[in-house]
Coordinates of C-alpha atoms in Angstrom, one line a residue:
M1 CA 0.0 0.0 0.0
G2 CA 3.1 2.2 -0.2
L3 CA 2.9 5.9 -0.5
G4 CA 4.6 7.1 -3.8
L5 CA 7.1 9.9 -3.8
A6 CA 6.9 12.7 -6.3
V7 CA 9.7 12.8 -8.8
G8 CA 11.2 16.3 -9.1
A9 CA 13.6 17.8 -11.6
G10 CA 16.6 16.7 -9.7
A11 CA 15.6 13.1 -9.7
A12 CA 14.8 13.2 -13.4
L13 CA 18.3 14.5 -14.1
G14 CA 19.9 11.9 -12.0
L15 CA 20.7 14.2 -9.1
S16 CA 19.7 13.5 -5.6
S17 CA 18.7 15.7 -2.7
R18 CA 18.4 12.8 -0.2
P19 CA 21.2 11.7 2.1
S20 CA 23.5 9.0 1.1
W21 CA 21.9 6.3 3.2
A22 CA 24.0 3.5 1.7
A23 CA 27.2 4.9 3.2
K24 CA 25.9 4.1 6.6
Q25 CA 25.2 0.4 5.9
S26 CA 28.3 -1.8 6.4
G27 CA 28.3 -5.4 5.2
L28 CA 25.8 -4.9 2.4
S29 CA 26.5 -4.9 -1.3
P30 CA 24.3 -4.6 -4.4
I31 CA 22.4 -7.7 -5.4
T32 CA 21.1 -6.1 -8.7
G33 CA 24.2 -6.5 -10.8
G34 CA 22.6 -9.0 -13.2
V35 CA 19.4 -7.1 -14.0
K36 CA 18.8 -6.2 -17.6
P37 CA 17.1 -2.9 -18.6
I38 CA 14.2 -2.9 -21.0
G39 CA 15.6 -3.0 -24.6
Q40 CA 14.6 -1.1 -27.7
A41 CA 13.0 -4.1 -29.3
E42 CA 10.5 -4.4 -26.4
R43 CA 9.7 -0.7 -26.5
L44 CA 9.0 -0.9 -30.2
A45 CA 6.7 -3.9 -29.6
R46 CA 4.9 -1.9 -27.0
V47 CA 4.3 1.0 -29.5
A48 CA 3.2 -1.5 -32.1
K49 CA 0.7 -3.0 -29.7
L50 CA -0.6 0.4 -28.8
Q51 CA -1.0 1.4 -32.5
G52 CA -2.9 -1.8 -33.2
L53 CA -5.3 -1.0 -30.4
M54 CA -5.6 2.6 -31.6
R55 CA -6.5 1.4 -35.1
A56 CA -9.1 -0.9 -33.8
R57 CA -10.7 1.8 -31.6
G58 CA -10.5 4.8 -33.8
F59 CA -7.7 6.9 -32.4
S60 CA -5.4 8.9 -34.7
A61 CA -2.8 9.8 -32.0
V62 CA -2.2 9.6 -28.2
L63 CA -0.9 12.4 -26.1
I64 CA 1.2 11.5 -23.0
E65 CA 2.9 13.7 -20.4
P66 CA 6.0 12.7 -18.4
G67 CA 5.5 9.7 -16.1
A68 CA 5.3 6.0 -16.2
S69 CA 3.4 5.8 -19.5
M70 CA 5.9 8.0 -21.3
T71 CA 8.8 5.9 -20.0
Y72 CA 7.0 2.7 -20.9
F73 CA 6.6 3.6 -24.5
T74 CA 9.5 5.9 -25.3
G75 CA 12.1 5.4 -22.5
V76 CA 12.0 9.1 -21.7
R77 CA 12.3 9.7 -18.0
W78 CA 11.3 13.3 -17.3
H79 CA 9.5 15.4 -14.8
R80 CA 6.2 17.4 -15.0
S81 CA 6.3 21.1 -14.5
E82 CA 4.5 24.1 -15.8
R83 CA 6.6 23.8 -19.0
L84 CA 5.0 21.1 -21.2
T85 CA 6.9 18.1 -22.3
A86 CA 4.7 15.6 -24.2
A87 CA 5.0 12.5 -26.3
L88 CA 2.7 12.1 -29.3
I89 CA 2.3 8.5 -30.6
P90 CA 0.5 8.4 -34.0
V91 CA -1.6 5.5 -35.2
E92 CA 1.2 4.8 -37.8
G93 CA 4.8 5.9 -37.9
D94 CA 7.3 7.2 -35.4
A95 CA 6.6 9.1 -32.2
C96 CA 7.3 12.8 -31.6
I97 CA 8.5 14.4 -28.3
V98 CA 7.6 18.1 -27.8
T99 CA 9.7 19.8 -25.2
P100 CA 11.2 23.2 -24.3
H101 CA 14.2 24.1 -26.5
F102 CA 16.6 24.2 -23.5
E103 CA 15.5 20.8 -22.3
E104 CA 16.0 19.0 -25.6
P105 CA 19.5 17.6 -24.9
S106 CA 18.4 16.2 -21.5
V107 CA 15.2 14.7 -22.9
R108 CA 17.1 13.0 -25.7
E109 CA 19.4 11.2 -23.2
T110 CA 16.7 8.7 -22.4
L111 CA 14.7 8.6 -25.7
A112 CA 14.9 4.9 -26.5
I113 CA 12.9 4.6 -29.7
P114 CA 13.2 6.3 -33.2
G115 CA 11.3 9.6 -33.1
E116 CA 11.3 13.3 -33.8
V117 CA 11.9 15.9 -31.2
R118 CA 10.2 19.3 -31.7
V119 CA 11.0 22.2 -29.4
W120 CA 9.2 25.4 -28.3
Q121 CA 10.7 28.6 -26.9
E122 CA 9.7 30.3 -23.7
D123 CA 7.5 32.9 -25.6
E124 CA 5.7 30.2 -27.6
N125 CA 2.7 28.1 -26.9
P126 CA 3.7 24.4 -26.7
L127 CA 0.2 23.2 -27.7
A128 CA 0.6 25.1 -30.9
V129 CA 3.7 22.9 -31.6
V130 CA 1.6 19.8 -30.8
A131 CA -1.2 21.0 -33.1
A132 CA 1.2 21.7 -36.0
W133 CA 2.6 18.2 -35.8
L134 CA -0.9 16.7 -35.7
R135 CA -1.9 18.8 -38.8
E136 CA 1.2 17.9 -40.7
R137 CA 0.6 14.2 -40.1
K138 CA -3.0 14.6 -41.0
L139 CA -4.1 13.4 -37.6
A140 CA -5.9 16.6 -36.3
Q141 CA -9.2 15.5 -37.8
G142 CA -9.2 12.2 -36.1
V143 CA -9.7 11.3 -32.4
V144 CA -6.7 12.3 -30.2
G145 CA -6.5 10.1 -27.2
V146 CA -5.2 11.6 -23.9
E147 CA -3.4 9.3 -21.4
E148 CA -5.4 9.3 -18.3
T149 CA -3.0 11.2 -16.1
V150 CA -2.5 14.2 -18.5
R151 CA -3.2 17.5 -16.8
Y152 CA -6.2 19.6 -17.7
F153 CA -4.2 22.6 -18.9
A154 CA -2.7 20.5 -21.7
V155 CA -6.1 19.2 -22.8
D156 CA -7.7 22.6 -22.6
G157 CA -4.8 24.2 -24.5
L158 CA -5.0 21.6 -27.2
R159 CA -8.7 22.4 -27.7
K160 CA -8.0 26.1 -27.9
V161 CA -5.5 25.7 -30.7
L162 CA -7.6 22.9 -32.4
P163 CA -11.2 23.9 -31.7
D164 CA -12.6 21.1 -33.8
V165 CA -10.4 18.3 -32.4
A166 CA -12.1 15.2 -30.9
V167 CA -10.5 14.3 -27.6
R168 CA -11.2 11.3 -25.4
S169 CA -9.4 9.3 -22.8
A170 CA -6.8 6.9 -24.1
A171 CA -7.2 4.6 -21.1
E172 CA -8.8 1.9 -23.2
V173 CA -5.7 1.6 -25.4
V174 CA -2.9 2.4 -22.9
R175 CA -4.1 0.2 -20.0
P176 CA -4.2 -3.1 -22.0
C177 CA -0.5 -2.5 -22.8
R178 CA 0.7 -1.6 -19.4
M179 CA -1.4 -4.0 -17.3
V180 CA 0.1 -7.1 -18.9
K181 CA 3.8 -7.4 -18.0
S182 CA 6.5 -9.1 -20.1
Q183 CA 9.0 -11.5 -18.7
A184 CA 11.6 -8.6 -18.7
E185 CA 9.3 -6.5 -16.6
L186 CA 8.6 -9.3 -14.2
D187 CA 12.3 -9.9 -13.8
L188 CA 12.9 -6.3 -12.8
M189 CA 9.9 -6.4 -10.3
Q190 CA 11.4 -9.5 -8.8
A191 CA 14.8 -7.8 -8.4
A192 CA 13.1 -4.9 -6.7
T193 CA 11.3 -7.2 -4.3
D194 CA 14.4 -9.2 -3.5
V195 CA 16.1 -5.9 -2.5
T196 CA 13.2 -5.0 -0.2
I197 CA 13.1 -8.4 1.5
A198 CA 16.8 -8.3 2.1
A199 CA 16.6 -4.7 3.4
Y200 CA 13.8 -5.8 5.8
R201 CA 15.9 -8.6 7.3
H202 CA 18.8 -6.2 7.8
T203 CA 16.5 -3.5 9.3
A204 CA 14.5 -5.7 11.6
A205 CA 17.7 -6.9 13.4
Q206 CA 18.5 -3.3 14.3
I207 CA 15.2 -2.1 15.7
R208 CA 15.6 -1.0 19.3
R209 CA 13.3 0.3 22.1
G210 CA 12.8 4.1 21.8
M211 CA 13.4 4.3 18.0
T212 CA 11.1 6.6 16.0
P213 CA 9.6 5.9 12.6
A214 CA 12.2 8.1 11.1
D215 CA 15.0 6.1 12.7
I216 CA 13.8 2.9 11.3
A217 CA 13.0 4.4 7.9
E218 CA 16.6 5.7 7.6
I219 CA 18.0 2.2 8.2
M220 CA 15.6 0.7 5.7
N221 CA 16.3 3.2 3.0
G222 CA 20.1 2.9 3.6
A223 CA 19.9 -0.8 3.3
T224 CA 17.8 -0.6 0.2
E225 CA 20.3 1.8 -1.5
A226 CA 23.3 -0.4 -0.4
L227 CA 21.6 -3.4 -1.9
G228 CA 21.2 -1.7 -5.3
G229 CA 17.6 -0.4 -5.2
E230 CA 16.3 3.1 -5.3
P231 CA 14.2 3.8 -2.2
E232 CA 10.6 4.8 -3.0
F233 CA 8.9 4.9 0.4
A234 CA 9.4 3.6 4.0
L235 CA 6.2 4.0 6.0
I236 CA 6.7 2.9 9.6
L237 CA 3.7 2.8 12.0
L238 CA 4.2 2.1 15.7
G239 CA 1.7 1.1 18.3
E240 CA -1.8 2.7 17.9
A241 CA -0.7 4.4 14.7
S242 CA -0.7 1.0 13.0
A243 CA -4.5 1.0 13.3
Y244 CA -4.6 3.8 10.6
P245 CA -3.5 2.5 7.2
H246 CA -1.3 5.5 6.4
G247 CA -0.5 6.4 9.9
S248 CA -0.8 9.3 12.4
G249 CA 1.0 12.5 13.0
K250 CA 1.3 11.8 16.8
P251 CA 4.7 11.1 18.2
Q252 CA 5.6 7.4 18.1
Q253 CA 8.4 5.3 19.6
V254 CA 9.1 1.6 19.7
R255 CA 7.8 0.1 22.9
D256 CA 7.7 -3.4 24.4
G257 CA 4.7 -5.4 23.4
E258 CA 3.6 -3.0 20.7
V259 CA 3.1 -3.4 17.0
V260 CA 5.7 -2.3 14.4
L261 CA 4.0 -2.1 11.0
M262 CA 6.4 -1.5 8.0
D263 CA 5.3 -0.7 4.5
C264 CA 8.3 -0.3 2.2
G265 CA 9.3 -0.4 -1.4
C266 CA 11.9 0.5 -3.9
N267 CA 12.5 0.5 -7.7
V268 CA 15.0 -1.2 -9.9
Q269 CA 15.2 0.3 -13.4
G270 CA 12.0 2.1 -12.6
Y271 CA 10.0 -1.1 -11.7
Q272 CA 8.4 -1.2 -8.2
S273 CA 8.3 -3.4 -5.2
D274 CA 5.7 -3.0 -2.3
V275 CA 5.9 -5.2 0.7
S276 CA 4.4 -4.8 4.2
R277 CA 5.3 -6.7 7.3
T278 CA 3.9 -6.5 10.9
L279 CA 5.7 -7.6 14.0
V280 CA 5.6 -7.0 17.7
F281 CA 8.6 -5.6 19.6
G282 CA 9.0 -8.2 22.3
E283 CA 6.4 -10.9 22.9
P284 CA 3.1 -10.7 21.1
N285 CA 0.0 -11.0 23.2
K286 CA -2.9 -13.3 22.4
R287 CA -5.0 -10.7 20.5
Q288 CA -2.1 -9.6 18.4
R289 CA -1.4 -13.2 17.4
E290 CA -5.0 -13.8 16.6
V291 CA -5.4 -10.8 14.3
W292 CA -2.0 -11.5 12.6
G293 CA -3.2 -15.0 11.9
Q294 CA -6.5 -13.8 10.5
V295 CA -4.7 -11.4 8.1
R296 CA -2.4 -14.2 7.0
Q297 CA -5.5 -16.3 6.2
G298 CA -7.0 -13.3 4.4
Q299 CA -4.0 -13.3 2.1
Q300 CA -4.7 -17.0 1.5
V301 CA -8.3 -16.3 0.7
A302 CA -7.3 -13.7 -1.8
L303 CA -4.8 -16.2 -3.3
E304 CA -7.4 -18.8 -3.8
A305 CA -9.8 -16.3 -5.4
A306 CA -7.3 -14.9 -7.9
R307 CA -7.9 -17.1 -10.9
I308 CA -7.5 -16.4 -14.6
G309 CA -10.8 -15.0 -16.0
A310 CA -12.2 -14.0 -12.6
P311 CA -13.3 -10.4 -12.2
A312 CA -10.6 -8.5 -10.2
G313 CA -13.3 -7.3 -7.8
S314 CA -14.2 -10.9 -6.8
V315 CA -10.9 -11.2 -5.0
D316 CA -11.8 -8.3 -2.7
D317 CA -15.3 -9.7 -2.3
A318 CA -13.9 -13.1 -1.1
V319 CA -11.7 -11.5 1.5
R320 CA -14.5 -9.3 2.9
A321 CA -16.9 -12.3 3.1
Y322 CA -14.2 -14.2 5.1
Y323 CA -13.7 -11.2 7.5
A324 CA -17.4 -10.7 7.9
K325 CA -17.7 -14.3 9.2
L326 CA -15.1 -13.3 11.9
G327 CA -17.2 -10.4 12.9
Y328 CA -15.3 -7.6 11.1
G329 CA -17.0 -5.0 8.9
P330 CA -19.1 -5.5 7.1
G331 CA -17.8 -3.9 4.0
Y332 CA -15.3 -1.1 4.7
R333 CA -16.5 -0.5 8.3
L334 CA -14.1 -0.7 11.2
P335 CA -12.8 -2.7 12.9
G336 CA -12.0 -4.5 9.7
L337 CA -10.5 -3.9 6.3
S338 CA -11.0 -0.2 5.4
H339 CA -9.2 -0.3 2.0
R340 CA -9.1 -2.4 -1.2
T341 CA -7.5 -5.8 -1.0
G342 CA -4.9 -4.9 -3.6
H343 CA -3.7 -2.6 -6.3
G344 CA -2.0 -3.0 -9.7
I345 CA 1.8 -2.4 -9.7
G346 CA 4.6 -2.0 -12.2
L347 CA 6.3 1.2 -13.3
D348 CA 3.9 2.9 -10.9
G349 CA 3.6 1.7 -7.3
H350 CA -0.2 2.0 -7.7
E351 CA -1.6 1.5 -11.2
P352 CA -4.8 0.1 -12.8
V353 CA -6.5 -2.1 -12.1
N354 CA -7.3 -2.7 -8.4
L355 CA -8.6 -5.7 -6.5
V356 CA -11.6 -3.8 -5.2
H357 CA -15.3 -4.4 -5.0
G358 CA -17.1 -3.7 -8.3
E359 CA -14.0 -4.0 -10.6
T360 CA -15.1 -6.2 -13.5
T361 CA -11.8 -6.4 -15.4
A362 CA -10.9 -10.1 -15.9
L363 CA -7.7 -11.3 -14.4
A364 CA -5.2 -12.3 -17.1
A365 CA -1.7 -13.7 -17.3
G366 CA 0.9 -11.0 -16.8
M367 CA -1.2 -8.8 -14.5
C368 CA 0.5 -7.8 -11.3
F369 CA -1.1 -6.9 -7.9
S370 CA -0.5 -6.4 -4.3
N371 CA -2.3 -8.7 -1.8
E372 CA -2.7 -6.7 1.4
P373 CA -6.0 -7.5 3.3
G374 CA -5.1 -5.7 6.5
L375 CA -7.2 -5.5 9.6
Y376 CA -7.4 -2.3 11.6
I377 CA -8.7 -1.8 15.2
P378 CA -9.0 1.9 16.0
G379 CA -7.5 2.9 19.3
A380 CA -5.6 -0.4 19.5
F381 CA -3.4 -1.6 16.6
G382 CA -3.5 -2.8 13.0
V383 CA -1.9 -5.6 11.1
R384 CA -1.0 -5.5 7.4
L385 CA 0.8 -8.2 5.5
E386 CA 1.5 -7.3 1.9
D387 CA 3.0 -9.4 -0.9
C388 CA 2.8 -8.8 -4.6
F389 CA 2.1 -11.4 -7.2
H390 CA 1.6 -11.9 -10.9
M391 CA -0.9 -14.0 -12.7
T392 CA 0.2 -16.9 -14.9
E393 CA -1.8 -19.5 -16.8
A394 CA -0.9 -22.0 -14.1
G395 CA -2.1 -19.7 -11.3
L396 CA -0.7 -17.0 -9.1
R397 CA 3.0 -16.6 -8.5
W398 CA 4.5 -14.5 -5.7
F399 CA 7.2 -12.0 -5.9
S400 CA 7.7 -12.3 -2.2
T401 CA 6.6 -15.3 -0.1
P402 CA 4.1 -14.4 2.7
P403 CA 5.3 -15.1 6.2
T404 CA 3.7 -17.9 8.1
S405 CA 4.3 -16.7 11.7
I406 CA 4.3 -13.4 13.6
D407 CA 7.5 -14.7 15.3
Q408 CA 9.2 -14.9 11.9
P409 CA 7.7 -12.1 9.9
F410 CA 10.6 -12.0 7.4
G411 CA 10.8 -15.8 6.8

């Protein structure tokens, strides 16, 4: 359930404003040396698949702003700002990147497919450059798809320079590409998860009475970096704060007999991990053991419900039915499970589709999800166990193996 961090200009340029956590971690070395980045052939195949879907569904072009979808199709890793950078993918032919003149050299550094780069100056309208390219390619009279995270100012600006343009969401053609992962993507996600699990084991051994969430997060992030991953988030919830899925602003310290809930993730070559573990500092009491075991069984219920062809929402429904029999809920009521059972994951830590009530998308091989049916008891504590998996024709396959005991939460 990790909280994503915004990527700023410094991150996009390969700079870092965070401390060098890795320098503090002795005895750890990278375990990602063998990973292979996504190659040009795979990106070209992604574009070809997108273009096939565009032809079938009547799109002439798709407009994409910086973010995971731009990286997915073009390789360009860039940041969003008030200055528009956009990718245009036509129904046929090579893509075009529109970017400020002074950004062109930096944007070209990660462009991984054949394509044109068009620039605009500070006193020019970037949407006019987009419109000119569409007109030249005879695409302006068709339907221009807009990737679902594109900001309103870009859509509004395009309509102003092309008043007759037909614009609609491109989710129906972009999602089918990104939701189904290739083996190369799965390998990168596995590498990211391996880093997170190794960092957890390193961190858990160093937790001491009186530590704050920031203390533990610093160790976790340092271990992640030393092991070859790029830290994305480290959410640490102590004691009563664990009863609230994304925590509390109240001061927290590690105390004997209280819950330590850790929700952490990293990326390797941009692909994400997301793993949650719950332990007790000291000896767990009867109620803590009971709830931990119920959540562990909730993960198993989700596993059994996740079958090829099943609606994604049916996984969430199965878990809620199980919890209702135990007296939780019903639905999203507390004590109980107040959030969806899982989310899609890939280049984004949270991406479509979700394991949530009402989601009708059928599960298919290559789809990746978190499995995190936590239980939260306001005023007391919460338990979340989260492991990600991907669908195969032979059934579900874990990226990380769920723990079987509160006494050995990291296996």
